[in-house]
Amino acid sequence: MSQEQIQPQRREPDPGDVPAPPVPTAPVTTSVDDAGLDSVLDEIDLVLESNAEEFVKGFVQKGGQ
């Protein structure tokens, strides 16, 4: 039994085709809550100071996962 591969035919662009204008995107706005960020970083520091080994073990992959 033979298998045929059907490939789509390429179409030459029509000179009358006009590319679509780019879609405008919304401006990206980010606001950083410095107090909240500092709080999270302080909490991470406390965890690492008290038990860094257990913290790291939580991120180690086991069994090739």
Tab-separated table of C-alpha atoms in Angstrom:
chain	number	residue	atom	x	y	z
A	1	MET	CA	0.000	0.000	0.000
A	2	SER	CA	1.530	3.345	-0.987
A	3	GLN	CA	1.226	6.491	1.020
A	4	GLU	CA	0.813	9.815	-0.684
A	5	GLN	CA	1.875	13.044	0.916
A	6	ILE	CA	-0.292	15.958	-0.026
A	7	GLN	CA	1.482	19.276	0.207
A	8	PRO	CA	-0.386	22.554	0.022
A	9	GLN	CA	0.235	24.549	-3.114
A	10	ARG	CA	2.062	27.799	-2.637
A	11	ARG	CA	0.214	30.840	-3.860
A	12	GLU	CA	2.048	33.813	-5.243
A	13	PRO	CA	1.023	37.013	-3.462
A	14	ASP	CA	-1.407	39.104	-5.434
A	15	PRO	CA	-0.006	42.579	-6.093
A	16	GLY	CA	-3.401	43.937	-5.004
A	17	ASP	CA	-3.061	42.309	-1.562
A	18	VAL	CA	-2.384	44.894	1.090
A	19	PRO	CA	-0.927	43.679	4.373
A	20	ALA	CA	-3.136	44.256	7.374
A	21	PRO	CA	-2.056	47.133	9.620
A	22	PRO	CA	-0.438	46.070	12.889
A	23	VAL	CA	-2.790	45.666	15.825
A	24	PRO	CA	-2.085	48.271	18.486
A	25	THR	CA	-1.295	46.848	21.881
A	26	ALA	CA	-2.088	48.326	25.246
A	27	PRO	CA	0.863	49.906	27.007
A	28	VAL	CA	2.396	47.691	29.622
A	29	THR	CA	2.199	49.208	33.048
A	30	THR	CA	3.847	47.740	36.059
A	31	SER	CA	3.775	49.101	39.520
A	32	VAL	CA	6.079	47.761	42.137
A	33	ASP	CA	4.983	47.743	45.726
A	34	ASP	CA	8.369	48.276	47.353
A	35	ALA	CA	7.052	47.597	50.860
A	36	GLY	CA	5.436	44.325	49.763
A	37	LEU	CA	8.525	43.246	47.863
A	38	ASP	CA	10.766	44.052	50.811
A	39	SER	CA	8.445	42.080	53.078
A	40	VAL	CA	8.656	38.989	50.859
A	41	LEU	CA	12.437	39.252	50.604
A	42	ASP	CA	12.734	39.617	54.384
A	43	GLU	CA	10.585	36.520	54.853
A	44	ILE	CA	12.797	34.550	52.459
A	45	ASP	CA	15.881	35.717	54.347
A	46	LEU	CA	14.373	34.523	57.634
A	47	VAL	CA	13.538	31.107	56.179
A	48	LEU	CA	17.021	30.722	54.737
A	49	GLU	CA	18.662	31.789	57.981
A	50	SER	CA	16.667	29.298	60.026
A	51	ASN	CA	16.647	26.266	57.732
A	52	ALA	CA	18.308	26.750	54.347
A	53	GLU	CA	18.880	23.029	53.758
A	54	GLU	CA	15.173	22.137	54.023
A	55	PHE	CA	14.259	25.105	51.838
A	56	VAL	CA	16.614	23.939	49.084
A	57	LYS	CA	15.492	20.312	49.371
A	58	GLY	CA	11.989	21.465	48.512
A	59	PHE	CA	13.209	22.517	45.069
A	60	VAL	CA	15.421	19.531	44.242
A	61	GLN	CA	14.017	17.267	41.535
A	62	LYS	CA	13.682	13.655	42.511
A	63	GLY	CA	13.674	10.661	40.209
A	64	GLY	CA	14.359	12.632	37.052
A	65	GLN	CA	11.107	14.539	37.246
